[in-house]
Amino acid sequence: MERQHIPDLRDHQPAGHPSDHLSALDGRDRLPAPDGRDHTAAVEPRPHPAVLGLRMYLPTAPPHESPARLVIPAELSAGLGYDAVGTSPQHGERIMDCLPRVGCVFADDERWWWIVPSGSHIGVTWPSSTSYAVGARLADPSWTRALLRSRFARPRLIHRPEGDSPYTPPIPLYFLTCRLAGSTPSWSLGAGI
């Protein structure tokens, strides 16, 4: 069986070419030329050669974006700051029916998000079936998923309170989510003080 020749990247570049002294990645890390002169000033790095007839592409990281934040209506007073508690849509409907007062609620296909005062996670253990978003910032688990989701798939406001407060009372919400999840409420007195 005859061995195939796999071309070396150096085979595609003539010897003594000024770009020999450039970094293989981007040309920023440059080594001095053997004769001491700077050959890099007028030379642009060449693109990566094709390997076995295929062009090489290096993956690039997504641009850094902070997670999307749920935005409550401007006319509501959120003087305590706000976080969000996420539940399944099925639990969301039951919670809506059981609580005497409900603040702003956002929803998408996967979660219902209840606006609560900042720090409503301190000293309590929310059930594993819930999600807690500090600052109501919702991060997708994968940036690729975020790219695939359309702008219309973002959570939308589905309930607006009658008063001027955007908050669902966190203590009744906590006990109800524990009951629906079949978990025992757990908290520690004095935590976060």
mmCIF file of C-alpha atoms in Angstrom:
data_model
loop_
_atom_site.group_PDB
_atom_site.id
_atom_site.type_symbol
_atom_site.label_atom_id
_atom_site.label_comp_id
_atom_site.label_asym_id
_atom_site.label_seq_id
_atom_site.Cartn_x
_atom_site.Cartn_y
_atom_site.Cartn_z
ATOM 1 C CA MET A 1 0.000 0.000 0.000
ATOM 2 C CA GLU A 2 1.396 3.347 -1.007
ATOM 3 C CA ARG A 3 1.629 6.094 1.639
ATOM 4 C CA GLN A 4 -0.064 9.377 0.833
ATOM 5 C CA HIS A 5 1.997 12.499 1.076
ATOM 6 C CA ILE A 6 0.446 14.953 3.531
ATOM 7 C CA PRO A 7 1.680 18.395 2.612
ATOM 8 C CA ASP A 8 3.481 20.408 5.232
ATOM 9 C CA LEU A 9 2.224 23.979 5.612
ATOM 10 C CA ARG A 10 5.765 25.163 4.987
ATOM 11 C CA ASP A 11 5.635 23.568 1.521
ATOM 12 C CA HIS A 12 3.177 26.288 0.422
ATOM 13 C CA GLN A 13 5.388 29.219 1.322
ATOM 14 C CA PRO A 14 8.564 30.148 -0.556
ATOM 15 C CA ALA A 15 11.693 30.157 1.568
ATOM 16 C CA GLY A 16 12.852 33.560 2.667
ATOM 17 C CA HIS A 17 9.392 35.111 2.322
ATOM 18 C CA PRO A 18 9.037 38.065 4.733
ATOM 19 C CA SER A 19 5.983 36.484 6.340
ATOM 20 C CA ASP A 20 8.223 33.675 7.647
ATOM 21 C CA HIS A 21 8.771 35.958 10.609
ATOM 22 C CA LEU A 22 5.082 36.527 11.351
ATOM 23 C CA SER A 23 2.999 34.681 13.899
ATOM 24 C CA ALA A 24 1.030 31.801 12.431
ATOM 25 C CA LEU A 25 -2.164 33.141 13.994
ATOM 26 C CA ASP A 26 -2.460 36.846 13.347
ATOM 27 C CA GLY A 27 0.868 38.523 12.725
ATOM 28 C CA ARG A 28 0.886 40.457 15.997
ATOM 29 C CA ASP A 29 3.671 38.474 17.683
ATOM 30 C CA ARG A 30 6.600 39.170 15.403
ATOM 31 C CA LEU A 31 10.140 37.904 15.631
ATOM 32 C CA PRO A 32 13.041 39.996 14.337
ATOM 33 C CA ALA A 33 14.431 39.070 10.937
ATOM 34 C CA PRO A 34 17.865 37.393 10.857
ATOM 35 C CA ASP A 35 19.455 40.495 9.314
ATOM 36 C CA GLY A 36 18.036 42.706 12.130
ATOM 37 C CA ARG A 37 15.811 44.805 9.828
ATOM 38 C CA ASP A 38 12.048 45.107 10.312
ATOM 39 C CA HIS A 39 10.396 43.381 7.347
ATOM 40 C CA THR A 40 6.920 43.411 8.924
ATOM 41 C CA ALA A 41 5.957 47.051 8.467
ATOM 42 C CA ALA A 42 4.732 46.685 4.883
ATOM 43 C CA VAL A 43 3.900 42.988 4.908
ATOM 44 C CA GLU A 44 0.411 41.713 5.695
ATOM 45 C CA PRO A 45 0.075 38.160 7.000
ATOM 46 C CA ARG A 46 -1.084 35.745 4.338
ATOM 47 C CA PRO A 47 -4.262 33.699 4.841
ATOM 48 C CA HIS A 48 -3.923 30.135 6.033
ATOM 49 C CA PRO A 49 -3.303 27.773 3.109
ATOM 50 C CA ALA A 50 -5.780 25.080 2.190
ATOM 51 C CA VAL A 51 -4.975 21.701 3.705
ATOM 52 C CA LEU A 52 -5.764 18.708 1.503
ATOM 53 C CA GLY A 53 -8.059 20.865 -0.579
ATOM 54 C CA LEU A 54 -10.147 22.017 2.418
ATOM 55 C CA ARG A 55 -10.038 25.530 3.815
ATOM 56 C CA MET A 56 -9.379 25.730 7.533
ATOM 57 C CA TYR A 57 -11.684 27.898 9.624
ATOM 58 C CA LEU A 58 -10.940 28.734 13.230
ATOM 59 C CA PRO A 59 -14.076 29.062 15.390
ATOM 60 C CA THR A 60 -14.578 32.451 16.902
ATOM 61 C CA ALA A 61 -16.065 33.126 20.301
ATOM 62 C CA PRO A 62 -19.412 34.907 20.385
ATOM 63 C CA PRO A 63 -19.339 38.586 21.261
ATOM 64 C CA HIS A 64 -19.579 39.139 24.993
ATOM 65 C CA GLU A 65 -23.104 40.040 25.876
ATOM 66 C CA SER A 66 -24.627 40.383 29.288
ATOM 67 C CA PRO A 67 -27.705 38.229 29.830
ATOM 68 C CA ALA A 68 -31.025 39.750 28.789
ATOM 69 C CA ARG A 69 -32.901 41.386 31.660
ATOM 70 C CA LEU A 70 -36.633 41.307 32.165
ATOM 71 C CA VAL A 71 -37.842 44.893 31.995
ATOM 72 C CA ILE A 72 -40.802 45.873 34.128
ATOM 73 C CA PRO A 73 -43.129 48.669 32.994
ATOM 74 C CA ALA A 74 -41.608 52.083 33.771
ATOM 75 C CA GLU A 75 -44.643 53.329 35.704
ATOM 76 C CA LEU A 76 -44.247 50.581 38.353
ATOM 77 C CA SER A 77 -42.067 51.344 41.366
ATOM 78 C CA ALA A 78 -39.239 48.860 41.933
ATOM 79 C CA GLY A 79 -37.475 50.684 44.766
ATOM 80 C CA LEU A 80 -36.276 47.405 46.308
ATOM 81 C CA GLY A 81 -34.623 46.248 43.098
ATOM 82 C CA TYR A 82 -35.876 43.038 41.587
ATOM 83 C CA ASP A 83 -35.022 39.425 40.868
ATOM 84 C CA ALA A 84 -37.075 36.762 39.106
ATOM 85 C CA VAL A 85 -38.202 33.267 40.082
ATOM 86 C CA GLY A 86 -38.792 30.863 37.189
ATOM 87 C CA THR A 87 -41.335 28.049 37.290
ATOM 88 C CA SER A 88 -42.729 25.644 34.734
ATOM 89 C CA PRO A 89 -45.807 26.884 32.835
ATOM 90 C CA GLN A 90 -47.925 24.183 34.515
ATOM 91 C CA HIS A 91 -46.903 25.346 37.984
ATOM 92 C CA GLY A 92 -47.294 28.939 36.841
ATOM 93 C CA GLU A 93 -50.979 28.532 36.129
ATOM 94 C CA ARG A 94 -51.605 26.913 39.530
ATOM 95 C CA ILE A 95 -49.613 29.629 41.326
ATOM 96 C CA MET A 96 -51.588 32.338 39.551
ATOM 97 C CA ASP A 97 -54.840 30.762 40.770
ATOM 98 C CA CYS A 98 -53.666 30.346 44.390
ATOM 99 C CA LEU A 99 -51.881 33.594 45.296
ATOM 100 C CA PRO A 100 -54.006 36.481 46.561
ATOM 101 C CA ARG A 101 -51.636 39.046 45.003
ATOM 102 C CA VAL A 102 -49.507 38.618 41.893
ATOM 103 C CA GLY A 103 -46.998 41.118 40.562
ATOM 104 C CA CYS A 104 -45.451 41.197 37.099
ATOM 105 C CA VAL A 105 -45.208 37.799 35.454
ATOM 106 C CA PHE A 106 -43.274 37.135 32.246
ATOM 107 C CA ALA A 107 -43.509 33.950 30.192
ATOM 108 C CA ASP A 108 -41.984 32.121 27.274
ATOM 109 C CA ASP A 109 -42.493 28.537 26.112
ATOM 110 C CA GLU A 110 -40.344 27.078 28.893
ATOM 111 C CA ARG A 111 -40.723 29.234 32.025
ATOM 112 C CA TRP A 112 -42.944 31.674 33.845
ATOM 113 C CA TRP A 113 -40.927 34.375 35.612
ATOM 114 C CA TRP A 114 -42.279 35.997 38.788
ATOM 115 C CA ILE A 115 -40.802 39.363 39.788
ATOM 116 C CA VAL A 116 -39.763 39.425 43.459
ATOM 117 C CA PRO A 117 -37.752 41.939 45.541
ATOM 118 C CA SER A 118 -33.956 41.668 45.268
ATOM 119 C CA GLY A 119 -32.415 39.190 47.671
ATOM 120 C CA SER A 120 -35.433 36.895 47.912
ATOM 121 C CA HIS A 121 -33.012 33.969 47.562
ATOM 122 C CA ILE A 122 -30.985 34.855 50.655
ATOM 123 C CA GLY A 123 -31.447 32.351 53.466
ATOM 124 C CA VAL A 124 -33.893 30.110 51.572
ATOM 125 C CA THR A 125 -33.467 27.090 49.355
ATOM 126 C CA TRP A 126 -35.766 27.383 46.360
ATOM 127 C CA PRO A 127 -36.923 24.004 44.981
ATOM 128 C CA SER A 128 -34.802 22.472 42.238
ATOM 129 C CA SER A 129 -37.754 22.759 39.849
ATOM 130 C CA THR A 130 -37.467 26.566 40.023
ATOM 131 C CA SER A 131 -34.824 28.911 38.630
ATOM 132 C CA TYR A 132 -33.685 32.040 40.436
ATOM 133 C CA ALA A 133 -32.375 34.934 38.351
ATOM 134 C CA VAL A 134 -30.542 37.628 40.305
ATOM 135 C CA GLY A 135 -31.317 41.029 38.808
ATOM 136 C CA ALA A 136 -33.903 39.274 36.608
ATOM 137 C CA ARG A 137 -31.090 38.557 34.129
ATOM 138 C CA LEU A 138 -31.923 35.470 32.130
ATOM 139 C CA ALA A 139 -28.917 33.688 30.710
ATOM 140 C CA ASP A 140 -29.293 30.956 28.102
ATOM 141 C CA PRO A 141 -27.250 27.874 28.944
ATOM 142 C CA SER A 142 -25.608 28.009 25.507
ATOM 143 C CA TRP A 143 -24.744 30.951 23.285
ATOM 144 C CA THR A 144 -25.646 28.859 20.247
ATOM 145 C CA ARG A 145 -29.165 28.465 21.587
ATOM 146 C CA ALA A 146 -29.356 32.208 22.082
ATOM 147 C CA LEU A 147 -28.470 32.721 18.416
ATOM 148 C CA LEU A 148 -31.194 30.338 17.286
ATOM 149 C CA ARG A 149 -33.927 31.945 19.366
ATOM 150 C CA SER A 150 -35.798 34.758 17.733
ATOM 151 C CA ARG A 151 -36.435 38.043 19.440
ATOM 152 C CA PHE A 152 -40.096 37.088 19.670
ATOM 153 C CA ALA A 153 -39.225 34.000 21.751
ATOM 154 C CA ARG A 154 -38.037 36.153 24.650
ATOM 155 C CA PRO A 155 -40.256 36.238 27.736
ATOM 156 C CA ARG A 156 -43.186 38.634 27.392
ATOM 157 C CA LEU A 157 -45.259 40.280 30.113
ATOM 158 C CA ILE A 158 -48.384 38.169 30.642
ATOM 159 C CA HIS A 159 -49.633 39.644 33.928
ATOM 160 C CA ARG A 160 -49.520 43.189 35.179
ATOM 161 C CA PRO A 161 -50.509 44.041 38.773
ATOM 162 C CA GLU A 162 -53.385 46.389 39.533
ATOM 163 C CA GLY A 163 -51.342 48.537 41.941
ATOM 164 C CA ASP A 164 -48.006 50.279 41.449
ATOM 165 C CA SER A 165 -45.813 47.480 42.843
ATOM 166 C CA PRO A 166 -44.313 44.938 40.407
ATOM 167 C CA TYR A 167 -43.634 42.344 43.124
ATOM 168 C CA THR A 168 -45.204 38.990 43.844
ATOM 169 C CA PRO A 169 -44.810 38.478 47.625
ATOM 170 C CA PRO A 170 -41.826 36.101 47.842
ATOM 171 C CA ILE A 171 -42.782 34.205 51.015
ATOM 172 C CA PRO A 172 -46.162 32.896 49.769
ATOM 173 C CA LEU A 173 -44.553 32.218 46.372
ATOM 174 C CA TYR A 174 -41.758 30.249 48.065
ATOM 175 C CA PHE A 175 -44.100 28.061 50.113
ATOM 176 C CA LEU A 176 -46.339 27.411 47.125
ATOM 177 C CA THR A 177 -43.426 26.416 44.857
ATOM 178 C CA CYS A 178 -42.172 24.056 47.583
ATOM 179 C CA ARG A 179 -45.626 22.488 47.886
ATOM 180 C CA LEU A 180 -45.963 22.027 44.112
ATOM 181 C CA ALA A 181 -42.464 20.524 43.911
ATOM 182 C CA GLY A 182 -43.112 18.197 46.860
ATOM 183 C CA SER A 183 -40.116 19.602 48.746
ATOM 184 C CA THR A 184 -39.831 20.735 52.348
ATOM 185 C CA PRO A 185 -39.293 24.482 52.824
ATOM 186 C CA SER A 186 -35.796 25.177 54.105
ATOM 187 C CA TRP A 187 -34.415 28.468 55.364
ATOM 188 C CA SER A 188 -31.782 29.759 57.760
ATOM 189 C CA LEU A 189 -32.520 32.605 60.144
ATOM 190 C CA GLY A 190 -30.115 35.507 60.019
ATOM 191 C CA ALA A 191 -28.553 34.504 56.681
ATOM 192 C CA GLY A 192 -27.249 37.470 54.755
ATOM 193 C CA ILE A 193 -27.525 39.881 57.695
#
